[in-house]
Short mmCIF file of C-alpha atoms in Angstrom, two decimals:
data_model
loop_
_atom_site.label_atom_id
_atom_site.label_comp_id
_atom_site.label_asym_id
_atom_site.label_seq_id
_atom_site.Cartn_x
_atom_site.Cartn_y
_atom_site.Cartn_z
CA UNK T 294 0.00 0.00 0.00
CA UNK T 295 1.22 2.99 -0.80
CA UNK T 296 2.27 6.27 1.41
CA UNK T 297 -0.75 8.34 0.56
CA UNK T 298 -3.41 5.53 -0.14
CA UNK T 299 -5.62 6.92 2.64
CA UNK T 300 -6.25 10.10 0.38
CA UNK T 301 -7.63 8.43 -2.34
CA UNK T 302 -10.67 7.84 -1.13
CA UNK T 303 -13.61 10.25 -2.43
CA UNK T 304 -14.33 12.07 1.31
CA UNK T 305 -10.71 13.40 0.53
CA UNK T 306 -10.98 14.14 -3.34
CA UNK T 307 -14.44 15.50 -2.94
CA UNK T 308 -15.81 18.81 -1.61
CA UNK T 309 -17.81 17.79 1.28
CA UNK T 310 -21.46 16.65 1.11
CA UNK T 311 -20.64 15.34 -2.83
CA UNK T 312 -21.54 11.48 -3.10
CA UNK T 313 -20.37 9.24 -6.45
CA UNK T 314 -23.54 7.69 -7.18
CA UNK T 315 -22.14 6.53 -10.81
CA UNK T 316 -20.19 5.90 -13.52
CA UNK T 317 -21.63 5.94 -17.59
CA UNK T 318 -19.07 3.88 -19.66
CA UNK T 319 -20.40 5.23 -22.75
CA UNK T 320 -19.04 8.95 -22.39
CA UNK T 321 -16.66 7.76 -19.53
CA UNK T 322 -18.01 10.23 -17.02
CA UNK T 323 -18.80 9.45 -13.60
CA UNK T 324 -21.79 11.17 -11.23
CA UNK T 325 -22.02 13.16 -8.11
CA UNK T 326 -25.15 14.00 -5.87
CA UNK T 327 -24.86 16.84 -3.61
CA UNK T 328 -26.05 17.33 0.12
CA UNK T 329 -29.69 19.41 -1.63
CA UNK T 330 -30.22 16.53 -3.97
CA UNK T 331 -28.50 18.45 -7.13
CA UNK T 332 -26.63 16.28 -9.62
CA UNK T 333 -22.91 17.04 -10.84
CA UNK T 334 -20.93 15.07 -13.73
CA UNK T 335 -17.21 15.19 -13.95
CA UNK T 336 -15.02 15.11 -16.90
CA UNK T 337 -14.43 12.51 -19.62
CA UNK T 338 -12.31 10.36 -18.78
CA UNK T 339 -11.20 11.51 -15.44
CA UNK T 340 -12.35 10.50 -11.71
CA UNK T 341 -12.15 13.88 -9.86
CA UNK T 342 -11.54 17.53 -11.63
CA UNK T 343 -13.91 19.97 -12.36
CA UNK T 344 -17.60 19.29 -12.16
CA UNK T 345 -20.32 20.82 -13.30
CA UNK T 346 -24.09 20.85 -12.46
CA UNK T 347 -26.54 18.41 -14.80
CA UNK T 348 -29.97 18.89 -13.01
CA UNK T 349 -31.08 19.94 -9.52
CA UNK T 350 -32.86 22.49 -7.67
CA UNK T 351 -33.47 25.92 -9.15
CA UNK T 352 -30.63 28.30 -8.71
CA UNK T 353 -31.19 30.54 -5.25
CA UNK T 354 -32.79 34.03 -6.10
CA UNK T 355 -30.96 36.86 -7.68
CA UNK T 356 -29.36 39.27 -4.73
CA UNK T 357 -29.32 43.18 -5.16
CA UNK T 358 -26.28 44.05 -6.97
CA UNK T 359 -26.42 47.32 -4.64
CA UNK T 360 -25.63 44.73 -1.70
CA UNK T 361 -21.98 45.24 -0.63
CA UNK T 362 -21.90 41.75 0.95
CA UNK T 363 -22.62 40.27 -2.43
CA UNK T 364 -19.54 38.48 -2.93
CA UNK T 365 -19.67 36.60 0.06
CA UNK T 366 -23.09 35.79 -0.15
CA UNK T 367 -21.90 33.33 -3.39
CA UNK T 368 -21.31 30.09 -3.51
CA UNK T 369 -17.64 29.36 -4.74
CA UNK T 370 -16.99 25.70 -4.70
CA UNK T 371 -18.58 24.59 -8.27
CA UNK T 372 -19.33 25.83 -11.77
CA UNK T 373 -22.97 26.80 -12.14
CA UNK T 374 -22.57 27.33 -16.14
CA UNK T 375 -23.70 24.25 -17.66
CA UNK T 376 -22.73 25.58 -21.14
CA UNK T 377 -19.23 27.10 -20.09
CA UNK T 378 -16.91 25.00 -21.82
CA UNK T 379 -12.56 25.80 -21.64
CA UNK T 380 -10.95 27.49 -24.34
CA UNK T 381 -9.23 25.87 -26.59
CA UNK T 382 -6.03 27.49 -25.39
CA UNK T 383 -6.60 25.72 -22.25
CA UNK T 384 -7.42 22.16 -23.52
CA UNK T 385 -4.26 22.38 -25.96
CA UNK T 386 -1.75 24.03 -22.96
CA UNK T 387 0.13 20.34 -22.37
CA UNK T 388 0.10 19.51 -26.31
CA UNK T 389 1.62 23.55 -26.51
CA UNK T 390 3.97 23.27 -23.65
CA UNK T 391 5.45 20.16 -25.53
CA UNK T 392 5.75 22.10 -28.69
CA UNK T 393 7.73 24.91 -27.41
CA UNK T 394 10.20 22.14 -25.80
CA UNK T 395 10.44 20.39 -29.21
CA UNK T 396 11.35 23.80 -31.11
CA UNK T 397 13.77 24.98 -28.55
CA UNK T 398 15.32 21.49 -28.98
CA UNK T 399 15.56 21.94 -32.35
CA UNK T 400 16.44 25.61 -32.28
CA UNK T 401 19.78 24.07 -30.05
CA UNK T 402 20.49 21.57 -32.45
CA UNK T 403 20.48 23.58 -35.62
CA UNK T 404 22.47 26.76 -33.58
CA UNK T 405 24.97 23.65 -32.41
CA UNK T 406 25.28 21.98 -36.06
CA UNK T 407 25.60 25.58 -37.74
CA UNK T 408 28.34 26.87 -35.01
CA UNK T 409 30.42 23.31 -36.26
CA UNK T 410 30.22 23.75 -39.66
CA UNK T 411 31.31 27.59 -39.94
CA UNK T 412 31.64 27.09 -44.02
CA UNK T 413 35.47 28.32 -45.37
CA UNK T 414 38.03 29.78 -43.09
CA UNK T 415 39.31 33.31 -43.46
CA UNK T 416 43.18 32.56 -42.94
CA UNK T 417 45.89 35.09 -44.37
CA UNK T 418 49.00 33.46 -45.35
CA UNK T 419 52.17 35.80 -45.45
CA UNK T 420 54.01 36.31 -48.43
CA UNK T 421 55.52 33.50 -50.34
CA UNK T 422 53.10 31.09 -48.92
CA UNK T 423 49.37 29.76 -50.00
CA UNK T 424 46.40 28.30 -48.60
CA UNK T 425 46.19 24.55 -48.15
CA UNK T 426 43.08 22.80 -47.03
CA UNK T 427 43.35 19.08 -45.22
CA UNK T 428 42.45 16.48 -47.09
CA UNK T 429 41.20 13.16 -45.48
CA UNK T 430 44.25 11.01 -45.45
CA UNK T 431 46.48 13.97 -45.03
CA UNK T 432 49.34 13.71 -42.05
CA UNK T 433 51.85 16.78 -41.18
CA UNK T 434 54.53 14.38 -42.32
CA UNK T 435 52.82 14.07 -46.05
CA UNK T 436 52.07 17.63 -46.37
CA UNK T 437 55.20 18.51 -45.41
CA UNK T 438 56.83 16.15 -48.05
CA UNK T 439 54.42 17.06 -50.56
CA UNK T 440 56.14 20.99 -50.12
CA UNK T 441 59.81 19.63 -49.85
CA UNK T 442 59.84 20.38 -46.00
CA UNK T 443 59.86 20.02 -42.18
CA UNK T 444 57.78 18.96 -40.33
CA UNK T 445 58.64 22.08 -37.46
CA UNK T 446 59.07 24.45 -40.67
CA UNK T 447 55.23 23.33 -40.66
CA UNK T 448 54.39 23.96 -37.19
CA UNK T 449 56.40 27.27 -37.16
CA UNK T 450 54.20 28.44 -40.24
CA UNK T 451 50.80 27.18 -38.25
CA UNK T 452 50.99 27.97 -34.51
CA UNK T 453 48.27 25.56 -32.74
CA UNK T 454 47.93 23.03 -35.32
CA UNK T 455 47.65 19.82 -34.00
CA UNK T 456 49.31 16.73 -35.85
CA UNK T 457 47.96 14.38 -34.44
CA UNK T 458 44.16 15.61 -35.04
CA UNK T 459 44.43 17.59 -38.03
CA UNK T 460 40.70 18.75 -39.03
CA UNK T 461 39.31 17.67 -42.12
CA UNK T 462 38.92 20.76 -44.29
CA UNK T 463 40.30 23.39 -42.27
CA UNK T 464 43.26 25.74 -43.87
CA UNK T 465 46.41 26.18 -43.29
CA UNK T 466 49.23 28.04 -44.86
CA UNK T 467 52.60 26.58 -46.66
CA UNK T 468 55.32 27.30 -48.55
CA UNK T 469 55.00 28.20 -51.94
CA UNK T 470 55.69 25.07 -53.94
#
């Protein structure tokens, strides 16, 4: 049993005086009589939430709207409009909420893949050298063979560039061949 089992009864979910007296499996609704005999019907497909009045006695008599205790004069607890019905906005709030989650998911992606692939590299090579870009395959050691070099003429030419990771694509500069 669980740690809260005792609240799951209906004199804890229900406002006081409200009895289930039923259950209609066609429109999956269940029914509530209150304490002056009126009859309530909850929502499709759900056991408690908000319930609203199917028959019962006639509503009490209209109050002076002069009287400055009108408001507490009101009952509070339940929805007298029969025909009131949520907005959409307010049936679609859970599928909405999941939307905006989905699109700033995708929003992260698409600023993460874009910030990877920043297109060709503006490098300036100094005089008597020229752009090379990294071919897959390429080492430091083949590059610098290919230009009838070092392999630390290389690295003094291209401060930071790793050997032993070299990027796919990116530029770097080398002696004129």
């Amino acid at each position: 049993m669980g740690r809260w089992s005792q609240y799951d009864s209906d004199e804890e979910r229900l406002p006081s005086g409200m009895k289930r007296i039923g259950y209609d499996a066609d429109t999956q609704t269940y029914s509530y009589r209150d304490t002056d005999g009126s009859i309530w019907e909850g929502p499709p497909g759900s056991q408690y939430g908000h319930l609203t009045r199917v028959s019962g006695p006639p509503p009490a008599p209209t109050l002076d709207d002069n009287d400055p205790h009108l408001e507490a004069l009101e009952p509070m607890a339940f929805s007298d409009d029969t025909g009131s019905k949520p907005s959409w906005r307010h049936e679609m709030m859970p599928l909405l909420n999941f939307l905006v989650l989905v699109g700033l998911f995708l929003l992260f992606v698409f600023w993460f893949i874009g910030s990877k692939s920043s297109g060709t590299e503006s490098i300036v090579c100094r005089d008597g050298s020229s752009r090379y870009d990294i071919q897959p395959g390429d080492t430091c050691w083949g590059i610098a063979e290919m230009i009838h070099t070092s392999v630390d003429q290389l690295l003094q030419e291209n401060p930071g560039l790793d050997c032993d990771a070299l990027p796919v694509g990116k530029a770097i500069c080398i002696s004129a061949v």
